[in-house]
Tab-separated table of C-alpha atoms in Angstrom:
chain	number	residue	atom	x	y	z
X	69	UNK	CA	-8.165	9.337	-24.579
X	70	UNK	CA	-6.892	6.375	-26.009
X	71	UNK	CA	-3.136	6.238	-27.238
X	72	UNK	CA	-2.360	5.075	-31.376
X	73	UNK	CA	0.783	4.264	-32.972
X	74	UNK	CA	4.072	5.468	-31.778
X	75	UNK	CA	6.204	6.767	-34.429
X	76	UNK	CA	9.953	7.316	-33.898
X	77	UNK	CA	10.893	10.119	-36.960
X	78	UNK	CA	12.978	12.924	-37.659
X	79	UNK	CA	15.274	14.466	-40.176
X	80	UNK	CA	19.265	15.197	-39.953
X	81	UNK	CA	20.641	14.422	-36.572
X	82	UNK	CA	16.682	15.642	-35.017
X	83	UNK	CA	14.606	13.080	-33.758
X	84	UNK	CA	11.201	12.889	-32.392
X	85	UNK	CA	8.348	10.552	-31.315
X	86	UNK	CA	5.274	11.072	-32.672
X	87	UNK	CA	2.313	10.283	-30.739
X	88	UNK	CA	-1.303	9.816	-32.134
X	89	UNK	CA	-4.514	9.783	-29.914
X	90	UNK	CA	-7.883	9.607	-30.078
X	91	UNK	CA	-10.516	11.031	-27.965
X	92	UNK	CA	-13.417	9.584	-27.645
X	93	UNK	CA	-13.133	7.606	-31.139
X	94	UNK	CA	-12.116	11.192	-32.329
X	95	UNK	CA	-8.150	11.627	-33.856
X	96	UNK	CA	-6.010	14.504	-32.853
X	97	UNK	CA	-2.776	14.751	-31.976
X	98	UNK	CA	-1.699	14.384	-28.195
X	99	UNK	CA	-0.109	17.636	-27.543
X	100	UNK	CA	-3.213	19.508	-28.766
X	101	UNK	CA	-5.623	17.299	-26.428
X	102	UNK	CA	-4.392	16.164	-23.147
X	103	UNK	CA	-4.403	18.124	-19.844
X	104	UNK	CA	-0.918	18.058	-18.482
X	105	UNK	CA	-1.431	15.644	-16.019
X	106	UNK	CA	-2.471	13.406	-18.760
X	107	UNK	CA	0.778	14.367	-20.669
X	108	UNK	CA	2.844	13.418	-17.671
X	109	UNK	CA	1.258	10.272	-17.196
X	110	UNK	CA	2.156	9.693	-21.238
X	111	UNK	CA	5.568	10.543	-20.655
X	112	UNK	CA	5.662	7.775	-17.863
X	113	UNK	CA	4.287	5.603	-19.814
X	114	UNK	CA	7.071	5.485	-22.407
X	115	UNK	CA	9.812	6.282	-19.875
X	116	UNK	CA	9.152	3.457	-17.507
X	117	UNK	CA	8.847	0.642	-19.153
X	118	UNK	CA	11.779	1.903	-21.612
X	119	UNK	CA	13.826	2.244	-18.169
X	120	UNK	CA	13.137	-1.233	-16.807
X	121	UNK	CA	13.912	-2.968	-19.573
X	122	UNK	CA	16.154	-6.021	-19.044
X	123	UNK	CA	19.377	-4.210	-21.691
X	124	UNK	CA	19.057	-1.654	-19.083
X	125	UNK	CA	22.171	-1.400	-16.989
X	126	UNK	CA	20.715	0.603	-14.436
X	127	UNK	CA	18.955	-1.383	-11.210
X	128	UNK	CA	17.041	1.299	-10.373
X	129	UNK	CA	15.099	4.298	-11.902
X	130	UNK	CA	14.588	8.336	-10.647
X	131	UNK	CA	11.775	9.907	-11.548
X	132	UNK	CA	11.391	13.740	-10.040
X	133	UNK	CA	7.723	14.929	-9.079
X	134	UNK	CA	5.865	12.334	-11.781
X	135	UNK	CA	2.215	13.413	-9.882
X	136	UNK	CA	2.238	17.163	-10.865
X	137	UNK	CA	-1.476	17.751	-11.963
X	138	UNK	CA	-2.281	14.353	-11.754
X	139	UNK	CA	-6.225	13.335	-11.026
X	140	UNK	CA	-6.555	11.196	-8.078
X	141	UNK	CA	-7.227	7.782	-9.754
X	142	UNK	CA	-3.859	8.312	-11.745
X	143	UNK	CA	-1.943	8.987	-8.689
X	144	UNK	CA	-3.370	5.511	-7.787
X	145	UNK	CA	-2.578	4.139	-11.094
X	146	UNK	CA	1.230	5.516	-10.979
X	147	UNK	CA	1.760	4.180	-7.610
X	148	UNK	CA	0.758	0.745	-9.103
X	149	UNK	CA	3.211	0.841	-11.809
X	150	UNK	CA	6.038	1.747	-9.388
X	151	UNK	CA	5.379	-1.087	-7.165
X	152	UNK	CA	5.166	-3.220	-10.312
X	153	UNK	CA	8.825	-1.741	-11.044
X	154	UNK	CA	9.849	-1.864	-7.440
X	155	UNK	CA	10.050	-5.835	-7.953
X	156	UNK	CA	13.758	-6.298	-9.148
X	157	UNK	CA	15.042	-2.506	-8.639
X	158	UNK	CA	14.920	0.357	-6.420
X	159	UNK	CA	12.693	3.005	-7.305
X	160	UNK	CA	13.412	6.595	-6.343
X	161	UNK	CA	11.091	9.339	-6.798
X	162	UNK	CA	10.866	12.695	-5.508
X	163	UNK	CA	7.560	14.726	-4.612
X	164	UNK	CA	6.446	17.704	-3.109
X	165	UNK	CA	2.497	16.855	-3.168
X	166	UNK	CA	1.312	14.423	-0.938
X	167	UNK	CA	-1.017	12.224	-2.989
X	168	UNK	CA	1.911	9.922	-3.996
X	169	UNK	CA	2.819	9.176	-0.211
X	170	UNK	CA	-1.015	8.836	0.661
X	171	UNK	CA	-1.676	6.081	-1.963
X	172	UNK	CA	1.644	4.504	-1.215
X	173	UNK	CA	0.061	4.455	2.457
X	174	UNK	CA	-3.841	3.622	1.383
X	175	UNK	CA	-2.386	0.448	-0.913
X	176	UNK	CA	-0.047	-0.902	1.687
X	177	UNK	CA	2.889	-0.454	-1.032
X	178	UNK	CA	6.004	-1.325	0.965
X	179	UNK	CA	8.081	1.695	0.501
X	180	UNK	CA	10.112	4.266	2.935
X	181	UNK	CA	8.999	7.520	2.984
X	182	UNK	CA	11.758	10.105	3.686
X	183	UNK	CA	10.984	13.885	4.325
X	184	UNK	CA	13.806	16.522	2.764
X	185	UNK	CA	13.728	19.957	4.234
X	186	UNK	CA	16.109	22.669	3.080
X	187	UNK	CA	17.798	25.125	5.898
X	188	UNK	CA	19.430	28.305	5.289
X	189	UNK	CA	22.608	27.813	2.665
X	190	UNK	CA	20.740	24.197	1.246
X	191	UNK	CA	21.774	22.458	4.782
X	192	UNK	CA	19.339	19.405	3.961
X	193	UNK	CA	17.665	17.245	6.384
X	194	UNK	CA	16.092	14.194	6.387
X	195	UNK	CA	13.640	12.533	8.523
X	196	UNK	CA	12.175	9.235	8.044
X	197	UNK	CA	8.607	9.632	7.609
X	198	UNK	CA	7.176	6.343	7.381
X	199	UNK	CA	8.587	3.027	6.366
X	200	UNK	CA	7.050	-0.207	6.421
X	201	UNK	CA	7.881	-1.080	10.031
X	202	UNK	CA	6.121	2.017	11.242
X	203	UNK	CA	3.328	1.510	9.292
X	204	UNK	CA	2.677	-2.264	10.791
X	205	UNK	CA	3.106	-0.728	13.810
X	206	UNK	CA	0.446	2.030	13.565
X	207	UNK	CA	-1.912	-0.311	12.111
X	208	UNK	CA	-1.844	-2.539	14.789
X	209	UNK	CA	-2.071	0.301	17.236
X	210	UNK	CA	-5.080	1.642	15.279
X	211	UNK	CA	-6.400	-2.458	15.746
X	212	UNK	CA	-5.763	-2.401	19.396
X	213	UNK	CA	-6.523	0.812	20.402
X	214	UNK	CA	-9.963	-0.064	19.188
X	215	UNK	CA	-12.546	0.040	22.260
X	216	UNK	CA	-15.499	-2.484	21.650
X	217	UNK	CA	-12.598	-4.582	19.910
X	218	UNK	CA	-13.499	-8.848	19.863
X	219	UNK	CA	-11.193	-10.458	21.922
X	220	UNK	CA	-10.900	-13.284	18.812
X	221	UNK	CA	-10.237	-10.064	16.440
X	222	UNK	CA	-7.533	-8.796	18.772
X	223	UNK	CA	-5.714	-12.026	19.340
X	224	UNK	CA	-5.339	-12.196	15.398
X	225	UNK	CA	-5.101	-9.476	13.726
X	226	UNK	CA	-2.608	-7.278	16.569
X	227	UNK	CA	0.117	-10.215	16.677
X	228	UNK	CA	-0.154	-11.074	12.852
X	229	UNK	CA	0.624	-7.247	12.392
X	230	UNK	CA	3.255	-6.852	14.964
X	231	UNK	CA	4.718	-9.988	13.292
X	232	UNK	CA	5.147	-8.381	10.219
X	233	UNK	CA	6.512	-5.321	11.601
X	234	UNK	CA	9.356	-7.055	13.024
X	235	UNK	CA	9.968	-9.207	10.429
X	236	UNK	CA	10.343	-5.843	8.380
X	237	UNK	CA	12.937	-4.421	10.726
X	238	UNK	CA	14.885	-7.554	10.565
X	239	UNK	CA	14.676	-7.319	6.423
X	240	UNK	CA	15.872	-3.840	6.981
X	241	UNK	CA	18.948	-4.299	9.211
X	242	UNK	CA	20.149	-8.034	6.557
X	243	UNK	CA	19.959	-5.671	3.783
X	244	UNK	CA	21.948	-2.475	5.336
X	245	UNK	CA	24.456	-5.194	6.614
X	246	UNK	CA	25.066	-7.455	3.854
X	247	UNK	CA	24.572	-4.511	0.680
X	248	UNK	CA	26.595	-2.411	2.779
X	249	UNK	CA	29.585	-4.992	2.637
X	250	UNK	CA	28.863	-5.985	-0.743
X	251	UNK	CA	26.779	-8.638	-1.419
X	252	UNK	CA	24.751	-9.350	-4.616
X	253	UNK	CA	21.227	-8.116	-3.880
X	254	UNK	CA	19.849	-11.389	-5.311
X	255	UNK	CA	22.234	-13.520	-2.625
X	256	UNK	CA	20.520	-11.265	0.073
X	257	UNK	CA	16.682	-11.424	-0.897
X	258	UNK	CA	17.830	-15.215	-1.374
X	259	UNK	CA	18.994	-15.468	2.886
X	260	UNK	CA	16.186	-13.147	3.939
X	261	UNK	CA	13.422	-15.741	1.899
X	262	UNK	CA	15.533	-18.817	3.016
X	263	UNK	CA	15.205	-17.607	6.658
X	264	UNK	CA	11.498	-18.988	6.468
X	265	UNK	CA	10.778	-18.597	10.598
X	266	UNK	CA	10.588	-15.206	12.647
X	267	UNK	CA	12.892	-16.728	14.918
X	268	UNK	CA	15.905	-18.023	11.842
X	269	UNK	CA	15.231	-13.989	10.437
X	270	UNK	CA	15.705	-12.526	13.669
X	271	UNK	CA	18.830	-14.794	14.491
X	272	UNK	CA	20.169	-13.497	11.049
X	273	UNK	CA	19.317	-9.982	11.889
X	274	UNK	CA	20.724	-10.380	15.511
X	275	UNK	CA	23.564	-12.830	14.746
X	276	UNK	CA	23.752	-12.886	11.122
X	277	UNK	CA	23.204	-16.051	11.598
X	278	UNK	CA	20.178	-17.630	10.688
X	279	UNK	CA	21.170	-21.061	12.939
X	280	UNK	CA	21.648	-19.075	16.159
X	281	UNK	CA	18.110	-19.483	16.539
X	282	UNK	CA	17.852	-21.384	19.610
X	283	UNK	CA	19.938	-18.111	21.727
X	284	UNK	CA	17.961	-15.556	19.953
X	285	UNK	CA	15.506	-15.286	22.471
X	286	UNK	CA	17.702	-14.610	25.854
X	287	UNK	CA	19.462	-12.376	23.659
X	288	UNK	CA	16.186	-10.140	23.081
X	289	UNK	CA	15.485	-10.421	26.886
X	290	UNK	CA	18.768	-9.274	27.012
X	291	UNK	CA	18.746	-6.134	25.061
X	292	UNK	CA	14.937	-5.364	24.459
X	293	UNK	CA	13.883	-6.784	28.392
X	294	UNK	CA	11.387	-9.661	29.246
X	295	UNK	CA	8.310	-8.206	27.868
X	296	UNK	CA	9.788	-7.684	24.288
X	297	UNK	CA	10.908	-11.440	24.470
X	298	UNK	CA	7.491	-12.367	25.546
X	299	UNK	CA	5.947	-10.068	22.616
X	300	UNK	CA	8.114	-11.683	20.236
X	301	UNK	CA	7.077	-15.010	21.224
X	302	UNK	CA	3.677	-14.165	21.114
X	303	UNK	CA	4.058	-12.791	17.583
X	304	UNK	CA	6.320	-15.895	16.291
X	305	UNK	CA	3.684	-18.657	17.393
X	306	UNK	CA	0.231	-18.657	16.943
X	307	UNK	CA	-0.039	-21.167	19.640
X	308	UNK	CA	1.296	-19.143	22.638
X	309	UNK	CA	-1.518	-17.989	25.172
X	310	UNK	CA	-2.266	-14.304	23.516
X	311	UNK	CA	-3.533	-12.972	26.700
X	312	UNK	CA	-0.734	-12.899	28.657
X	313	UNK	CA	0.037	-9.390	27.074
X	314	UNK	CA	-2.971	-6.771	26.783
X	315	UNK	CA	-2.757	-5.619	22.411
X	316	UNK	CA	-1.897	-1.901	22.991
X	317	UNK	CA	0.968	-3.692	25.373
X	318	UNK	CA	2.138	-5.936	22.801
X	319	UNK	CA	2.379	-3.130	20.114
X	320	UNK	CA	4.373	-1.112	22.765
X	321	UNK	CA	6.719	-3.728	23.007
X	322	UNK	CA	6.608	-4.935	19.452
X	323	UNK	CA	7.677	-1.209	18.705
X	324	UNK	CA	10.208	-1.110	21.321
X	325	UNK	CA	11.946	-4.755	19.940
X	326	UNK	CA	11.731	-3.318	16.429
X	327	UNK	CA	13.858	-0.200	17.788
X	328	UNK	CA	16.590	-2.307	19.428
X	329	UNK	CA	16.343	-4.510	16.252
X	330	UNK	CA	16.730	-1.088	13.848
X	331	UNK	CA	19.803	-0.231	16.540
X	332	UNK	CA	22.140	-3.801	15.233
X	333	UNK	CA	24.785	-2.700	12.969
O	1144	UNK	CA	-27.011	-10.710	2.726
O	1145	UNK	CA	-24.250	-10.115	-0.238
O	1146	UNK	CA	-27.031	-9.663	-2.450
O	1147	UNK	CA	-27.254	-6.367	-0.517
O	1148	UNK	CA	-23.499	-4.928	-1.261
O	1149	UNK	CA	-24.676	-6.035	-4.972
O	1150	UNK	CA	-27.536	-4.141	-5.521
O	1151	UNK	CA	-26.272	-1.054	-3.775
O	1152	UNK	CA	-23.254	-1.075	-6.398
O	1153	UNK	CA	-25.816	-1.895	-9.186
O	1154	UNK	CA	-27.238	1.190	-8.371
O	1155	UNK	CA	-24.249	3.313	-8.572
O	1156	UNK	CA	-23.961	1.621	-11.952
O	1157	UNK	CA	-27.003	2.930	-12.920
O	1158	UNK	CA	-26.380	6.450	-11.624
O	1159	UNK	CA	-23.246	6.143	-13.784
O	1160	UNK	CA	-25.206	4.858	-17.116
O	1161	UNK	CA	-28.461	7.299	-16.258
O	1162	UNK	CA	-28.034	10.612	-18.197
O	1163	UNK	CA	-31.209	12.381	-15.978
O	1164	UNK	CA	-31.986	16.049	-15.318
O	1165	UNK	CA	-33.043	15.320	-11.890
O	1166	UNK	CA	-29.595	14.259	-11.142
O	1167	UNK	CA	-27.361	15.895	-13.804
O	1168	UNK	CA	-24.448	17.315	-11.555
O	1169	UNK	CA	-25.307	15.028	-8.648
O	1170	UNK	CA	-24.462	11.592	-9.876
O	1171	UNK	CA	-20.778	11.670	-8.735
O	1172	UNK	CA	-21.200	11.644	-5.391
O	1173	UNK	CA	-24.468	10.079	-5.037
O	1174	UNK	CA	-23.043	6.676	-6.964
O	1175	UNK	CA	-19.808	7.221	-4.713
O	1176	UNK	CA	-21.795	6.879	-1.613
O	1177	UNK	CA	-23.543	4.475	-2.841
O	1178	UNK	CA	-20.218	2.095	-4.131
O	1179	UNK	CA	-19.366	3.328	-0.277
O	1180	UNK	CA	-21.821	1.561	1.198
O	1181	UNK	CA	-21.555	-1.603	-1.219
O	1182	UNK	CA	-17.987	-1.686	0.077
O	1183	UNK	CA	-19.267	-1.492	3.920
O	1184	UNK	CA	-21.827	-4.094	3.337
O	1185	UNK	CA	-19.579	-6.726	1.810
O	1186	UNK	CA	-17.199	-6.108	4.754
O	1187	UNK	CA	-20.295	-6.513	7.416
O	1188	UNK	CA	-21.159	-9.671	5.395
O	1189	UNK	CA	-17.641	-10.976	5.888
O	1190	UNK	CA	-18.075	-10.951	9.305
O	1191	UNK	CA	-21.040	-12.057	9.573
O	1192	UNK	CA	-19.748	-15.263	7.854
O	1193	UNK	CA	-17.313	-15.336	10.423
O	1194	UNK	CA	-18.928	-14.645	13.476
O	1195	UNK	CA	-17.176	-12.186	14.738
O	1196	UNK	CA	-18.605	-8.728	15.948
O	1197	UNK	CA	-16.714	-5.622	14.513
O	1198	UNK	CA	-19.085	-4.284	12.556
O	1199	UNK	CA	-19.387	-1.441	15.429
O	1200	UNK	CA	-15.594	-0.573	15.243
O	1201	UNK	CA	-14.255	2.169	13.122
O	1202	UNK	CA	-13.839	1.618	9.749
O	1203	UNK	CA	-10.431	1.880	9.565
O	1204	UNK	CA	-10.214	-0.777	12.251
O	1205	UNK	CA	-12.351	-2.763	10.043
O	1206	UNK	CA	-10.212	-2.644	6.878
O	1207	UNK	CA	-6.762	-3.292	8.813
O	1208	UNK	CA	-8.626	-6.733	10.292
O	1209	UNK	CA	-9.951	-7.280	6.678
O	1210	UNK	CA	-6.396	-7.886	5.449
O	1211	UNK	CA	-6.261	-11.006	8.004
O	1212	UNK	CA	-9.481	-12.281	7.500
O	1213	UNK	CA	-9.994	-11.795	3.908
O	1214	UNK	CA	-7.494	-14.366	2.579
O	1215	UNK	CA	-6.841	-11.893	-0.467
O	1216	UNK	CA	-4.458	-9.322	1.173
O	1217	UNK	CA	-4.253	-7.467	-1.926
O	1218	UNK	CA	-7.310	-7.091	-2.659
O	1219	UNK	CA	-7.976	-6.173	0.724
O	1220	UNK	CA	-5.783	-3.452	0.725
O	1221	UNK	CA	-7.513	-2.711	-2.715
O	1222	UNK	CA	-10.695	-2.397	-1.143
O	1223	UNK	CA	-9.364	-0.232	1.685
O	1224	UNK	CA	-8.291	2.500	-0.793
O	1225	UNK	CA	-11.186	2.365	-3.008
O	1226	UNK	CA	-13.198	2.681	0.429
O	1227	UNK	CA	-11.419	5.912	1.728
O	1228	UNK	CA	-11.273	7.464	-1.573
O	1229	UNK	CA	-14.822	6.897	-2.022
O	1230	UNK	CA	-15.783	8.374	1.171
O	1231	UNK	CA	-13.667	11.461	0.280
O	1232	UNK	CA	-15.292	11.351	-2.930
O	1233	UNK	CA	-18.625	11.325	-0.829
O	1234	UNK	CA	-17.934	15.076	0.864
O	1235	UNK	CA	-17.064	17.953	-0.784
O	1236	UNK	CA	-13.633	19.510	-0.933
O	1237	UNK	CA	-12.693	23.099	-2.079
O	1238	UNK	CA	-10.640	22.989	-4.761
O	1239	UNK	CA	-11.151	18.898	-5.604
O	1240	UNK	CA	-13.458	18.520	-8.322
O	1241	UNK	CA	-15.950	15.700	-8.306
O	1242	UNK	CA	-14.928	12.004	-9.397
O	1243	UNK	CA	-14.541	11.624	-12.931
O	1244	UNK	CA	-16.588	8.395	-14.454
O	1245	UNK	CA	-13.342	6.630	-14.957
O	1246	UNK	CA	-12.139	6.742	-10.927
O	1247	UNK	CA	-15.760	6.064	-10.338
O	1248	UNK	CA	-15.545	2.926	-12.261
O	1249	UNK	CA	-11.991	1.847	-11.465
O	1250	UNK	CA	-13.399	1.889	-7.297
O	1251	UNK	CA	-16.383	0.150	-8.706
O	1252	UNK	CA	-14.480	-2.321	-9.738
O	1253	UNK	CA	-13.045	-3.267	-6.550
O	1254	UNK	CA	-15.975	-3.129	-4.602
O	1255	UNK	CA	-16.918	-5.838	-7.340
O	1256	UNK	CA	-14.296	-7.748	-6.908
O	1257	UNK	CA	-15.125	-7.773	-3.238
O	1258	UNK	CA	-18.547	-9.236	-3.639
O	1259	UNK	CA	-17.235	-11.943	-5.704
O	1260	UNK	CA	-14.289	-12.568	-3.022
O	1261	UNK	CA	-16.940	-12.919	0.208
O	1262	UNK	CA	-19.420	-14.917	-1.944
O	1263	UNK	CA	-16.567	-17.433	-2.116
O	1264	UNK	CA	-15.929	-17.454	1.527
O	1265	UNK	CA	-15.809	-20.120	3.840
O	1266	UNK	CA	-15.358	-20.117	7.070
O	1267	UNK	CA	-12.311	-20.537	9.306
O	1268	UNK	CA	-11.372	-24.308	9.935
């Protein structure tokens, strides 16, 4: 199904958009052809773009349950587009079905998944489900779990992963700090990318101070133990004898830093 | 060889192109194992280019090192997708309907890409 012109019309204070496909090389009108999840994915198509554009005075868009009916390849396809959108503004979207989360998972999107359940009288809860941090995490324990693993395999890929799963839970506690006491989002994304080392982001995490470097690590020995300093280490330099902590170890401890890091207000 | 993830997806191609009665109904899944295994070999090639021995571990294990190694993270995490969807593609699910030529060809696609991506490899330094 390929989509024609797009006709804005109407008569009086009614308007309408008409849309013209064809199927196949075939013309019909869109309504009469396309499945629904086809028809949602139409909708999207006009609504998105429409609701990033720059005149837009909203930063961020809300779309409720966008992959009702949706074939698998479009779920794919949608995720795509809100990653594309996710660039300069948040993107909210609610779901009941699953396949949005799973592609969100299967293309390494970085976005937080939060579960919503309803109690008796609409108490809500929420639990985080998976957020980038957790999903470095369980990558690397997938990585390291692995039995027949090569020891040259282990002592890149486990560290590079635990890297960036730290790294994401120092992102997460700069931008809860500094949006929370209202900075410009660009000023923040401009500290977190001018942090450039592991060790400045987790000093501006830690200290909120990306020059406090030099302290940061007695300060994770401090509050995260020996271990997590020596993980951190291992994860910040490439350099640093990789042995010295077995990989399902390292993720432990990676995890365990990325908790206390979580913890900083 | 590479040659080998190549043909295999040449031959899902062809399953795609191929209106047959001996496979009418059965060309979904057969090209989607097929694309599958093109995926699998590129990845074995990969690491055979690097000299390093994980074509034994899980697959999943596999696709999370592929990210590192590849040098293409997103297409790495491009070709994990297109891998598991393809293997769920490969078994049949009540209530999922077979892949549709246009899913088919969007995975193809990456498996493609894939080919092209380890032909260009070199080594690490």
């Amino acid at each position: 199904v390929a989509l024609g012109r797009i006709q804005l019309t109407g008569d009086g204070t009614r308007r309408r958009v008409v849309l013209d496909v064809t199927v196949d090389g075939v013309e019909g009108a869109a309504l009469g052809v396309m499945s629904q999840g086809e028809l949602h994915s139409l909708a999207l198509s006009l609504f998105v773009p429409r609701a990033t554009l720059p005149e837009s005075p909203f930063r961020f868009i809300v779309i409720d349950d966008p992959v009702q009916s949706m074939d698998p390849a479009r779920v794919d396809g949608l995720a795509r587009v809100l990653e594309g959108a996710s660039a300069d503004r948040q993107v909210l979207v609610f779901t009941h079905d699953d396949r949005l989360p799973e592609a969100v998972r299967r293309l390494d999107i970085p976005a937080e998944i939060v579960e919503v359940t309803r109690r008796d009288a609409s108490v809500v809860e929420l639990r985080r489900a998976i957020d980038p941090v957790g999903r470095y995490l369980e990558d690397a324990l997938a990585v390291a779990g692995t039995g027949d693993l090569p020891a040259a395999a282990a002592a890149r890929v486990v560290p590079g992963l635990c890297r960036l799963a730290i790294e994401a839970a120092c992102m997460e506690v700069v931008r809860r700090r500094r949006l929370g006491r209202g900075e410009p989002y660009a000023d923040v994304e401009r500290a977190l990318t001018e942090a450039g080392t592991l060790t400045r982001l987790g000093a501006l995490a830690l200290f909120d101070d990306p020059e406090r470097g030099p302290v940061l690590p007695a300060r994770i020995e401090k509050e995260a133990g020996a271990a997590a300093a020596l993980a951190f280490r291992l994860c910040d330099d490439d350099a640093v004898e990789t042995q010295a902590l077995e990989p399902v170890e390292l993720v432990r401890q990676a995890s365990k830093l990325a908790g206390v890091l979580r913890g900083v207000r | 060889l590479s040659t080998g993830a190549r043909s295999l997806l040449d031959q899902a191609h062809g399953l795609l192109l191929r209106a047959d009665a001996d496979t009418a109904g059965l060309w979904p899944r057969a090209s989607a194992l097929l694309a599958r295994r093109s995926v699998e070999a590129s990845v074995y090639r990969l690491w055979e280019l690097r000299g390093l021995e994980l074509g034994a571990c899980p697959m999943r294990t596999q696709l999370i090192c592929l990210r590192t190694y590849l040098g293409d993270a997103p297409l790495a995490a491009r070709a994990g997708h297109a891998w598991s969807a393809l293997r769920r593609a490969c078994h049949h699910h009540p209530y999922e309907l077979a892949p549709t030529v246009a899913e088919l060809e969007a995975w193809f696609a990456v498996a493609s890409d894939l080919i092209d991506r380890v032909a260009r490899d070199v080594p690490d330094p």
